Short mmCIF file of C-alpha atoms in Angstrom, two decimals:
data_model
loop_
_atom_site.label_atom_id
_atom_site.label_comp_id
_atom_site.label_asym_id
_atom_site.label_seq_id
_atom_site.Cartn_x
_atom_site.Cartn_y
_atom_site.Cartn_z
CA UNK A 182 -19.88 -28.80 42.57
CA UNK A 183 -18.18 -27.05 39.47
CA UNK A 184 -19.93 -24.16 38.35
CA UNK A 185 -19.87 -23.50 34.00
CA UNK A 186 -19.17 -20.59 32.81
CA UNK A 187 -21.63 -19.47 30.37
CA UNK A 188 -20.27 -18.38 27.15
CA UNK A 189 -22.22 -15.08 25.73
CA UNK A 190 -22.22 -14.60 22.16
CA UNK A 191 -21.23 -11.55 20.30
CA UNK A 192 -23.32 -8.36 20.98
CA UNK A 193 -26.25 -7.83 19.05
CA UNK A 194 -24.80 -4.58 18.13
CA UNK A 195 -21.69 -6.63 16.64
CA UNK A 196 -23.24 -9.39 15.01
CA UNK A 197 -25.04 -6.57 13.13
CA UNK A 198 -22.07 -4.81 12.41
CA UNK A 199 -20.75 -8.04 11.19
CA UNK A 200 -23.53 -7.95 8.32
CA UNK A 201 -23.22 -4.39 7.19
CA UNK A 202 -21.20 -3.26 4.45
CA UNK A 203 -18.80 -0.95 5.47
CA UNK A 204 -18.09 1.20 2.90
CA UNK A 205 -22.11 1.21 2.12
CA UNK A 206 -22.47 2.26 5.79
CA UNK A 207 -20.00 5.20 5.32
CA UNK A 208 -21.46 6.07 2.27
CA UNK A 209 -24.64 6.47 3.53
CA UNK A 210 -23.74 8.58 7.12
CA UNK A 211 -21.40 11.20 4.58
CA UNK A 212 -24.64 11.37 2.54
CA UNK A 213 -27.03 12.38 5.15
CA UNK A 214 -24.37 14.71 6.83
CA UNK A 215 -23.97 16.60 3.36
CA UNK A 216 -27.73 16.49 2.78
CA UNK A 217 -28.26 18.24 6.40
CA UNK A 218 -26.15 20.84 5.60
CA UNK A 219 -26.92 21.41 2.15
CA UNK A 220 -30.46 21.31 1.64
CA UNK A 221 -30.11 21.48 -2.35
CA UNK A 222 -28.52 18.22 -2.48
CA UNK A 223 -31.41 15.96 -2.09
CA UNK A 224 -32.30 17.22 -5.20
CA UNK A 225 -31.70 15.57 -8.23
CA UNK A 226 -29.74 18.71 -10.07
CA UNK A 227 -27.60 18.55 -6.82
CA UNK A 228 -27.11 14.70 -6.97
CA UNK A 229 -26.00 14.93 -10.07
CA UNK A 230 -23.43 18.31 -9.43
CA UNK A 231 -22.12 16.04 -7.32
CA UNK A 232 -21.51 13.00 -9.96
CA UNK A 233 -19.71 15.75 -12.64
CA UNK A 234 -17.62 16.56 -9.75
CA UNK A 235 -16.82 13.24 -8.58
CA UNK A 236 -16.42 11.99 -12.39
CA UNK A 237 -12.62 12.14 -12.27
CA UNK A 238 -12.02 10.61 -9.13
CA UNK A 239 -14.69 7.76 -9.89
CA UNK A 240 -12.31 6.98 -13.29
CA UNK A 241 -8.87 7.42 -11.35
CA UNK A 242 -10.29 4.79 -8.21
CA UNK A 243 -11.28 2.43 -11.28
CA UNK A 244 -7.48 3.19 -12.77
CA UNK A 245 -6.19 2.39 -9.28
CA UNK A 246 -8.83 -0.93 -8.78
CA UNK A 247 -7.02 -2.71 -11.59
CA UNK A 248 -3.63 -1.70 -10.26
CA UNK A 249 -4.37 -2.81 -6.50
CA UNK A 250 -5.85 -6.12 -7.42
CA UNK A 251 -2.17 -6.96 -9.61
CA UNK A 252 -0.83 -6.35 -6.11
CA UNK A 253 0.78 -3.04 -6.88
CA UNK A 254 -0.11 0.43 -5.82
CA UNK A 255 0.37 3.82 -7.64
CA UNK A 256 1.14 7.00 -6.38
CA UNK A 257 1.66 9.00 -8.86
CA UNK A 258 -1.63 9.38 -10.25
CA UNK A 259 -2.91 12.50 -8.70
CA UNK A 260 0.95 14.09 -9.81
CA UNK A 261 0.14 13.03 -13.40
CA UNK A 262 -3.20 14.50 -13.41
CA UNK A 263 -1.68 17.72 -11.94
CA UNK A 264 0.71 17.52 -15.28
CA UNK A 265 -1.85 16.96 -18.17
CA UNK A 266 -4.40 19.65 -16.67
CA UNK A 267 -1.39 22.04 -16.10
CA UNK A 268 0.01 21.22 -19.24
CA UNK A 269 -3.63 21.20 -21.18
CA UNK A 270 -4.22 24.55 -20.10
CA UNK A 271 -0.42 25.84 -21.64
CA UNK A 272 -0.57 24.29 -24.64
CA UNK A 273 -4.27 24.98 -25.70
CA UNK A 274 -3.32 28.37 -24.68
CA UNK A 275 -7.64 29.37 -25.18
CA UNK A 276 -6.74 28.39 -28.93
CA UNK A 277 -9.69 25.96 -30.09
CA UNK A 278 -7.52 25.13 -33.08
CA UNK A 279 -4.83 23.59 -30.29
CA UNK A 280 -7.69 21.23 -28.87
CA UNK A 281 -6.88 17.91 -30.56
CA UNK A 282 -3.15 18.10 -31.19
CA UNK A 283 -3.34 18.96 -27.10
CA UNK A 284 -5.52 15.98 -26.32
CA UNK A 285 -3.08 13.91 -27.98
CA UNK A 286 0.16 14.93 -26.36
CA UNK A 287 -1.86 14.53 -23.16
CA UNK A 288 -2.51 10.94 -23.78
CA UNK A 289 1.05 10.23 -24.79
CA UNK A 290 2.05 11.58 -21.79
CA UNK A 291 -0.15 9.60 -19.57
CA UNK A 292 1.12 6.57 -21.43
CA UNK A 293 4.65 7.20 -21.16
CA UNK A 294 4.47 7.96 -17.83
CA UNK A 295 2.41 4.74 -17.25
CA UNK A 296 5.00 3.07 -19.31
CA UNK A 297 8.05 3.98 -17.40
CA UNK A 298 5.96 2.84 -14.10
CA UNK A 299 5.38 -0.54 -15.42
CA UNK A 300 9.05 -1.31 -16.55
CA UNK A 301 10.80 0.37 -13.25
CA UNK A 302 8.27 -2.29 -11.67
CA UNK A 303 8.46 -4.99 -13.79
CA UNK A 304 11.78 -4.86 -15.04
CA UNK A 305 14.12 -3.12 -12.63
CA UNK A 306 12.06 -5.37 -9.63
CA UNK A 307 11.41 -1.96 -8.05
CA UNK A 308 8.65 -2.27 -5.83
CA UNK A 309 5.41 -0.24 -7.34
CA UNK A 310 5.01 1.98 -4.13
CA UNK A 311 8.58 3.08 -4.71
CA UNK A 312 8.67 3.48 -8.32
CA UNK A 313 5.63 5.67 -8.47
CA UNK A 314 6.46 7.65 -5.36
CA UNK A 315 9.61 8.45 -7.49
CA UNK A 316 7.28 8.94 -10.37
CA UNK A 317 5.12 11.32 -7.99
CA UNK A 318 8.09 13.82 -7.39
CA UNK A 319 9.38 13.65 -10.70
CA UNK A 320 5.66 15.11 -11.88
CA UNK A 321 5.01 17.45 -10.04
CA UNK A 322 8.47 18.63 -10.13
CA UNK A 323 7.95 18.67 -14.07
CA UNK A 324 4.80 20.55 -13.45
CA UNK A 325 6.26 23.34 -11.42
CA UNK A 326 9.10 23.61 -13.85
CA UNK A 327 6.86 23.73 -16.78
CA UNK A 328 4.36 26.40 -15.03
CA UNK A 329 6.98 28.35 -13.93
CA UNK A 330 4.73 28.05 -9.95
CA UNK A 331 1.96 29.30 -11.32
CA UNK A 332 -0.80 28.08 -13.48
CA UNK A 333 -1.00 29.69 -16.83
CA UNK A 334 -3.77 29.84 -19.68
CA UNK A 335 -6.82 28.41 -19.72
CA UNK A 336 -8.93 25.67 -21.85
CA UNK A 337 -11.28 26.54 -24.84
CA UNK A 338 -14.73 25.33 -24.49
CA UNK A 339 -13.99 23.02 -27.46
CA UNK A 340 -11.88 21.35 -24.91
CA UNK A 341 -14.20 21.36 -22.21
CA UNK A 342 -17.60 19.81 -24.33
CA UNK A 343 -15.01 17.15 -25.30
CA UNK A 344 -14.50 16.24 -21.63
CA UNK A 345 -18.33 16.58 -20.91
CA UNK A 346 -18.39 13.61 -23.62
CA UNK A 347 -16.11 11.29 -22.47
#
């Protein structure tokens, strides 16, 4: 007589991990942990303290989501943000007359530097991880140059509302 194996099925606890969303599910356990230990955040003024300070990083992941699904990857972001805040803060110098002229170097910046990225990649064949790690020291070398190591001036509130609005 030949005995059968019997064949068991995935866990229940797997099949249900099969069906949740993982980044949902991670979302939702740093959520509660925060909320624990921070009372104030289940309310809506500290929801949303948490949105204006999250703002930035929402835009850069959406940046990075169109980069990532070209098959490329860039590094150098968080070195070019460290550059245009430095450098935002130096050459608005607390002047509100300096705000617009400042907002526009910014943007060149981020578009050369964005520009150089995609013709090392594209052009040289340098793969993107590479070229923007190369990119990453370059900026924040720049930015220590340029600051001398230490952060210098500030922004005028000019500055700041137009930030609130975009």
């Amino acid at each position: 007589m030949s005995a059968v194996a019997a064949q068991s099925g995935p866990s229940a606890a797997l099949r249900f991990a099969r069906g949740v969303n993982v980044g949902l599910a991670v979302f939702l356990v740093l959520y509660g942990t925060i909320a624990v230990l921070q009372p104030s955040y289940f309310e809506v003024e500290g929801f949303l303290n948490f949105l204006r300070r999250a703002a930035p990083l929402i835009i850069l992941a959406c940046g990075q989501l169109f980069v990532i699904a070209g098959g490329g990857f860039d590094l150098s972001m968080g070195s070019l943000v460290t550059l245009t805040v430095l450098g935002g803060s130096m050459l608005a110098g607390g002047n509100p007359d300096n705000t617009w002229w400042t907002i526009g170097v910014l943007y060149l910046i981020g578009l050369g530097v964005g520009l150089v990225n995609g013709l090392v990649v594209t052009l040289l064949k340098v793969p993107s991880i590479i070229a923007t790690l190369g990119m990453l020291l370059s900026l924040n070398g720049a930015a220590l140059m340029w600051s001398g190591g230490a952060p210098r001036g500030y922004l005028p509130e000019n500055f700041r509302a137009f930030g609130r609005l975009v």
